[in-house]
Tab-separated table of N, CA and C in Angstrom:
chain	number	residue	atom	x	y	z
A	1	UNK	N	36.936	113.349	93.560
A	1	UNK	CA	38.097	112.498	93.646
A	1	UNK	C	39.268	113.300	94.202
A	2	UNK	N	39.977	112.716	95.157
A	2	UNK	CA	41.120	113.390	95.767
A	2	UNK	C	42.316	113.406	94.821
A	3	UNK	N	43.069	114.500	94.887
A	3	UNK	CA	44.294	114.604	94.090
A	3	UNK	C	45.383	113.750	94.739
A	4	UNK	N	46.437	113.431	94.002
A	4	UNK	CA	47.534	112.650	94.589
A	4	UNK	C	48.147	113.315	95.826
A	5	UNK	N	48.261	114.651	95.829
A	5	UNK	CA	48.845	115.325	96.998
A	5	UNK	C	47.903	115.227	98.196
A	6	UNK	N	46.598	115.312	97.960
A	6	UNK	CA	45.642	115.179	99.062
A	6	UNK	C	45.674	113.767	99.647
A	7	UNK	N	45.834	112.770	98.793
A	7	UNK	CA	45.955	111.386	99.267
A	7	UNK	C	47.233	111.213	100.080
A	8	UNK	N	48.336	111.793	99.596
A	8	UNK	CA	49.603	111.694	100.321
A	8	UNK	C	49.513	112.369	101.684
A	9	UNK	N	48.887	113.533	101.747
A	9	UNK	CA	48.738	114.237	103.029
A	9	UNK	C	47.855	113.425	103.975
A	10	UNK	N	46.768	112.860	103.470
A	10	UNK	CA	45.888	112.040	104.316
A	10	UNK	C	46.648	110.841	104.879
A	11	UNK	N	47.467	110.209	104.064
A	11	UNK	CA	48.269	109.079	104.540
A	11	UNK	C	49.286	109.527	105.579
A	12	UNK	N	49.911	110.680	105.366
A	12	UNK	CA	50.884	111.223	106.309
A	12	UNK	C	50.216	111.538	107.648
A	13	UNK	N	49.037	112.158	107.579
A	13	UNK	CA	48.285	112.479	108.795
A	13	UNK	C	47.948	111.198	109.555
A	14	UNK	N	47.447	110.200	108.845
A	14	UNK	CA	47.105	108.929	109.497
A	14	UNK	C	48.314	108.332	110.202
A	15	UNK	N	49.456	108.349	109.535
A	15	UNK	CA	50.684	107.808	110.122
A	15	UNK	C	51.088	108.615	111.362
A	16	UNK	N	51.069	109.940	111.229
A	16	UNK	CA	51.497	110.797	112.338
A	16	UNK	C	50.515	110.774	113.501
A	17	UNK	N	49.291	110.353	113.285
A	17	UNK	CA	48.332	110.190	114.377
A	17	UNK	C	48.458	108.804	115.007
A	18	UNK	N	48.765	107.796	114.191
A	18	UNK	CA	48.785	106.412	114.679
A	18	UNK	C	49.860	106.177	115.732
A	19	UNK	N	51.040	106.688	115.516
A	19	UNK	CA	52.150	106.408	116.433
A	19	UNK	C	51.889	107.021	117.818
A	20	UNK	N	51.638	108.335	117.939
A	20	UNK	CA	51.339	108.875	119.280
A	20	UNK	C	50.108	108.224	119.912
A	21	UNK	N	49.095	107.935	119.093
A	21	UNK	CA	47.889	107.296	119.619
A	21	UNK	C	48.215	105.937	120.224
A	22	UNK	N	49.059	105.174	119.556
A	22	UNK	CA	49.423	103.856	120.084
A	22	UNK	C	50.226	103.968	121.380
A	23	UNK	N	50.813	105.134	121.610
A	23	UNK	CA	51.575	105.373	122.837
A	23	UNK	C	50.743	106.094	123.899
A	24	UNK	N	49.428	106.156	123.665
A	24	UNK	CA	48.531	106.721	124.676
A	24	UNK	C	48.190	108.177	124.514
A	25	UNK	N	48.485	108.772	123.369
A	25	UNK	CA	48.189	110.185	123.162
A	25	UNK	C	47.411	110.379	121.863
A	26	UNK	N	46.107	110.043	121.876
A	26	UNK	CA	45.314	110.189	120.656
A	26	UNK	C	45.135	111.651	120.269
A	27	UNK	N	45.017	111.888	118.987
A	27	UNK	CA	44.853	113.248	118.485
A	27	UNK	C	43.462	113.481	117.954
A	28	UNK	N	43.316	114.578	117.211
A	28	UNK	CA	42.034	114.901	116.598
A	28	UNK	C	42.284	115.505	115.227
A	29	UNK	N	41.212	115.579	114.438
A	29	UNK	CA	41.361	116.074	113.076
A	29	UNK	C	40.091	116.776	112.623
A	30	UNK	N	40.271	117.891	111.909
A	30	UNK	CA	39.176	118.576	111.235
A	30	UNK	C	39.490	118.529	109.742
A	31	UNK	N	38.668	119.160	108.927
A	31	UNK	CA	38.952	119.187	107.491
A	31	UNK	C	40.159	120.055	107.157
A	32	UNK	N	40.572	120.923	108.075
A	32	UNK	CA	41.671	121.849	107.810
A	32	UNK	C	42.940	121.558	108.601
A	33	UNK	N	42.840	120.734	109.661
A	33	UNK	CA	43.978	120.621	110.569
A	33	UNK	C	43.924	119.316	111.354
A	34	UNK	N	45.088	118.720	111.511
A	34	UNK	CA	45.244	117.538	112.366
A	34	UNK	C	46.142	117.942	113.525
A	35	UNK	N	45.767	117.552	114.727
A	35	UNK	CA	46.581	117.902	115.881
A	35	UNK	C	46.737	116.714	116.813
A	36	UNK	N	47.857	116.694	117.484
A	36	UNK	CA	48.123	115.703	118.507
A	36	UNK	C	48.924	116.410	119.584
A	37	UNK	N	48.423	116.432	120.791
A	37	UNK	CA	49.057	117.171	121.883
A	37	UNK	C	50.127	116.354	122.611
A	38	UNK	N	50.640	115.311	121.979
A	38	UNK	CA	51.635	114.481	122.653
A	38	UNK	C	52.840	115.304	123.101
A	39	UNK	N	53.416	114.902	124.206
A	39	UNK	CA	54.665	115.499	124.696
A	39	UNK	C	55.741	114.422	124.757
A	40	UNK	N	55.525	113.363	123.988
A	40	UNK	CA	56.477	112.262	123.930
A	40	UNK	C	57.729	112.691	123.177
A	41	UNK	N	58.845	112.112	123.507
A	41	UNK	CA	60.096	112.442	122.834
A	41	UNK	C	60.211	111.611	121.548
A	42	UNK	N	59.291	111.889	120.613
A	42	UNK	CA	59.275	111.194	119.330
A	42	UNK	C	59.154	112.233	118.216
A	43	UNK	N	59.700	111.946	117.057
A	43	UNK	CA	59.706	112.951	115.977
A	43	UNK	C	58.417	112.978	115.157
A	44	UNK	N	57.277	113.227	115.803
A	44	UNK	CA	56.002	113.339	115.103
A	44	UNK	C	55.416	114.708	115.397
A	45	UNK	N	54.927	115.400	114.358
A	45	UNK	CA	54.428	116.764	114.559
A	45	UNK	C	53.184	116.813	115.429
A	46	UNK	N	53.040	117.936	116.092
A	46	UNK	CA	51.844	118.183	116.896
A	46	UNK	C	50.710	118.743	116.052
A	47	UNK	N	51.031	119.288	114.894
A	47	UNK	CA	50.011	119.834	114.006
A	47	UNK	C	50.392	119.653	112.553
A	48	UNK	N	49.389	119.385	111.726
A	48	UNK	CA	49.590	119.235	110.288
A	48	UNK	C	48.436	119.947	109.587
A	49	UNK	N	48.756	120.879	108.689
A	49	UNK	CA	47.696	121.526	107.928
A	49	UNK	C	47.203	120.580	106.840
A	50	UNK	N	45.913	120.645	106.594
A	50	UNK	CA	45.262	119.821	105.575
A	50	UNK	C	44.492	120.773	104.667
A	51	UNK	N	44.576	120.592	103.387
A	51	UNK	CA	43.821	121.424	102.452
A	51	UNK	C	44.608	122.622	101.986
A	52	UNK	N	44.067	123.249	100.994
A	52	UNK	CA	44.730	124.378	100.357
A	52	UNK	C	44.510	125.677	101.128
A	53	UNK	N	44.820	126.784	100.491
A	53	UNK	CA	44.804	128.089	101.138
A	53	UNK	C	43.419	128.577	101.543
A	54	UNK	N	42.345	127.941	101.077
A	54	UNK	CA	41.009	128.389	101.471
A	54	UNK	C	40.723	128.116	102.945
A	55	UNK	N	41.609	127.403	103.611
A	55	UNK	CA	41.420	127.079	105.026
A	55	UNK	C	42.385	127.839	105.950
A	56	UNK	N	43.086	128.838	105.440
A	56	UNK	CA	44.140	129.488	106.229
A	56	UNK	C	43.653	130.076	107.539
A	57	UNK	N	42.544	130.784	107.541
A	57	UNK	CA	42.052	131.386	108.793
A	57	UNK	C	41.716	130.304	109.811
A	58	UNK	N	41.063	129.252	109.362
A	58	UNK	CA	40.727	128.139	110.249
A	58	UNK	C	41.989	127.454	110.756
A	59	UNK	N	42.945	127.259	109.864
A	59	UNK	CA	44.200	126.611	110.256
A	59	UNK	C	44.937	127.444	111.303
A	60	UNK	N	45.050	128.740	111.085
A	60	UNK	CA	45.756	129.600	112.041
A	60	UNK	C	45.044	129.600	113.392
A	61	UNK	N	43.735	129.630	113.377
A	61	UNK	CA	42.973	129.585	114.622
A	61	UNK	C	43.228	128.269	115.365
A	62	UNK	N	43.230	127.170	114.646
A	62	UNK	CA	43.450	125.868	115.265
A	62	UNK	C	44.897	125.708	115.745
A	63	UNK	N	45.833	126.312	115.043
A	63	UNK	CA	47.232	126.271	115.484
A	63	UNK	C	47.378	127.053	116.792
A	64	UNK	N	46.742	128.212	116.875
A	64	UNK	CA	46.775	128.995	118.121
A	64	UNK	C	46.166	128.208	119.286
A	65	UNK	N	45.052	127.521	119.027
A	65	UNK	CA	44.417	126.704	120.066
A	65	UNK	C	45.344	125.563	120.486
A	66	UNK	N	46.023	124.952	119.504
A	66	UNK	CA	46.950	123.870	119.817
A	66	UNK	C	48.069	124.380	120.728
A	67	UNK	N	48.640	125.514	120.372
A	67	UNK	CA	49.733	126.094	121.163
A	67	UNK	C	49.252	126.418	122.573
A	68	UNK	N	48.065	126.988	122.691
A	68	UNK	CA	47.516	127.361	124.005
A	68	UNK	C	47.313	126.143	124.892
A	69	UNK	N	47.064	124.985	124.299
A	69	UNK	CA	46.837	123.764	125.071
A	69	UNK	C	48.095	122.992	125.407
A	70	UNK	N	49.239	123.478	124.953
A	70	UNK	CA	50.499	122.781	125.182
A	70	UNK	C	51.063	123.126	126.557
A	71	UNK	N	51.700	122.165	127.232
A	71	UNK	CA	52.368	122.480	128.494
A	71	UNK	C	53.500	123.492	128.270
A	72	UNK	N	53.715	124.318	129.260
A	72	UNK	CA	54.797	125.302	129.180
A	72	UNK	C	56.128	124.587	128.971
A	73	UNK	N	56.873	125.055	127.992
A	73	UNK	CA	58.191	124.478	127.729
A	73	UNK	C	58.176	123.246	126.842
A	74	UNK	N	56.997	122.747	126.463
A	74	UNK	CA	56.929	121.566	125.596
A	74	UNK	C	57.354	121.940	124.184
A	75	UNK	N	58.151	121.086	123.566
A	75	UNK	CA	58.542	121.300	122.178
A	75	UNK	C	57.307	121.063	121.302
A	76	UNK	N	57.042	121.996	120.413
A	76	UNK	CA	55.879	121.905	119.532
A	76	UNK	C	56.345	121.994	118.097
A	77	UNK	N	55.875	121.063	117.269
A	77	UNK	CA	56.275	121.080	115.860
A	77	UNK	C	55.046	121.072	114.961
A	78	UNK	N	55.223	121.631	113.768
A	78	UNK	CA	54.136	121.803	112.799
A	78	UNK	C	54.604	121.368	111.422
A	79	UNK	N	53.665	120.868	110.641
A	79	UNK	CA	53.893	120.633	109.218
A	79	UNK	C	52.859	121.472	108.474
A	80	UNK	N	53.339	122.435	107.709
A	80	UNK	CA	52.471	123.237	106.848
A	80	UNK	C	52.506	122.564	105.482
A	81	UNK	N	51.542	121.718	105.216
A	81	UNK	CA	51.555	120.831	104.054
A	81	UNK	C	51.705	121.552	102.716
A	82	UNK	N	51.233	122.768	102.622
A	82	UNK	CA	51.310	123.500	101.363
A	82	UNK	C	52.223	124.724	101.452
A	83	UNK	N	52.975	124.849	102.544
A	83	UNK	CA	53.883	125.994	102.743
A	83	UNK	C	53.173	127.316	102.444
A	84	UNK	N	51.970	127.462	102.966
A	84	UNK	CA	51.176	128.650	102.655
A	84	UNK	C	50.961	129.574	103.847
A	85	UNK	N	51.417	129.175	105.025
A	85	UNK	CA	51.189	129.986	106.224
A	85	UNK	C	52.478	130.627	106.701
A	86	UNK	N	52.360	131.818	107.275
A	86	UNK	CA	53.501	132.448	107.934
A	86	UNK	C	53.388	132.115	109.422
A	87	UNK	N	54.167	131.135	109.841
A	87	UNK	CA	54.101	130.670	111.227
A	87	UNK	C	55.174	131.302	112.116
A	88	UNK	N	56.025	132.163	111.556
A	88	UNK	CA	57.086	132.780	112.360
A	88	UNK	C	56.541	133.640	113.502
A	89	UNK	N	55.410	134.377	113.336
A	89	UNK	CA	54.897	135.146	114.473
A	89	UNK	C	54.462	134.256	115.645
A	90	UNK	N	54.232	132.973	115.371
A	90	UNK	CA	53.831	132.047	116.425
A	90	UNK	C	55.030	131.318	117.029
A	91	UNK	N	56.234	131.686	116.590
A	91	UNK	CA	57.444	131.112	117.158
A	91	UNK	C	58.025	129.931	116.400
A	92	UNK	N	57.450	129.608	115.242
A	92	UNK	CA	57.967	128.491	114.458
A	92	UNK	C	59.010	128.973	113.465
A	93	UNK	N	59.893	128.071	113.065
A	93	UNK	CA	60.839	128.344	111.984
A	93	UNK	C	60.966	127.095	111.114
A	94	UNK	N	61.392	127.276	109.904
A	94	UNK	CA	61.480	126.181	108.947
A	94	UNK	C	62.678	125.306	109.249
A	95	UNK	N	62.424	124.014	109.418
A	95	UNK	CA	63.522	123.053	109.561
A	95	UNK	C	63.972	122.533	108.214
A	96	UNK	N	63.014	122.275	107.340
A	96	UNK	CA	63.321	121.893	105.960
A	96	UNK	C	62.127	122.211	105.088
A	97	UNK	N	62.391	122.357	103.807
A	97	UNK	CA	61.364	122.701	102.843
A	97	UNK	C	61.569	121.838	101.612
A	98	UNK	N	60.490	121.373	101.028
A	98	UNK	CA	60.582	120.574	99.816
A	98	UNK	C	59.734	121.222	98.737
A	99	UNK	N	60.164	121.098	97.497
A	99	UNK	CA	59.385	121.726	96.409
A	99	UNK	C	58.084	120.994	96.155
């Protein structure tokens, strides 16, 4: 049975995939990471981590792949669902944090 936080993250991922997909930019999802390579001027993340810290290596690898597939100069945003990754070496910074 999924925990309430896992259900909330799954719902958030579905929402963040639905909007870009409806605008012609479908994304993809693994058990550790959801990505959408959209370059639309909309406030939806390009990547969302899924799952706890046991997926960190997979998540970091998938984040690197996402960044490599982005057009030069495209704004890229991430949601680290559990605030467990250090994304600053990849050029990200925290916009907001919630407990």
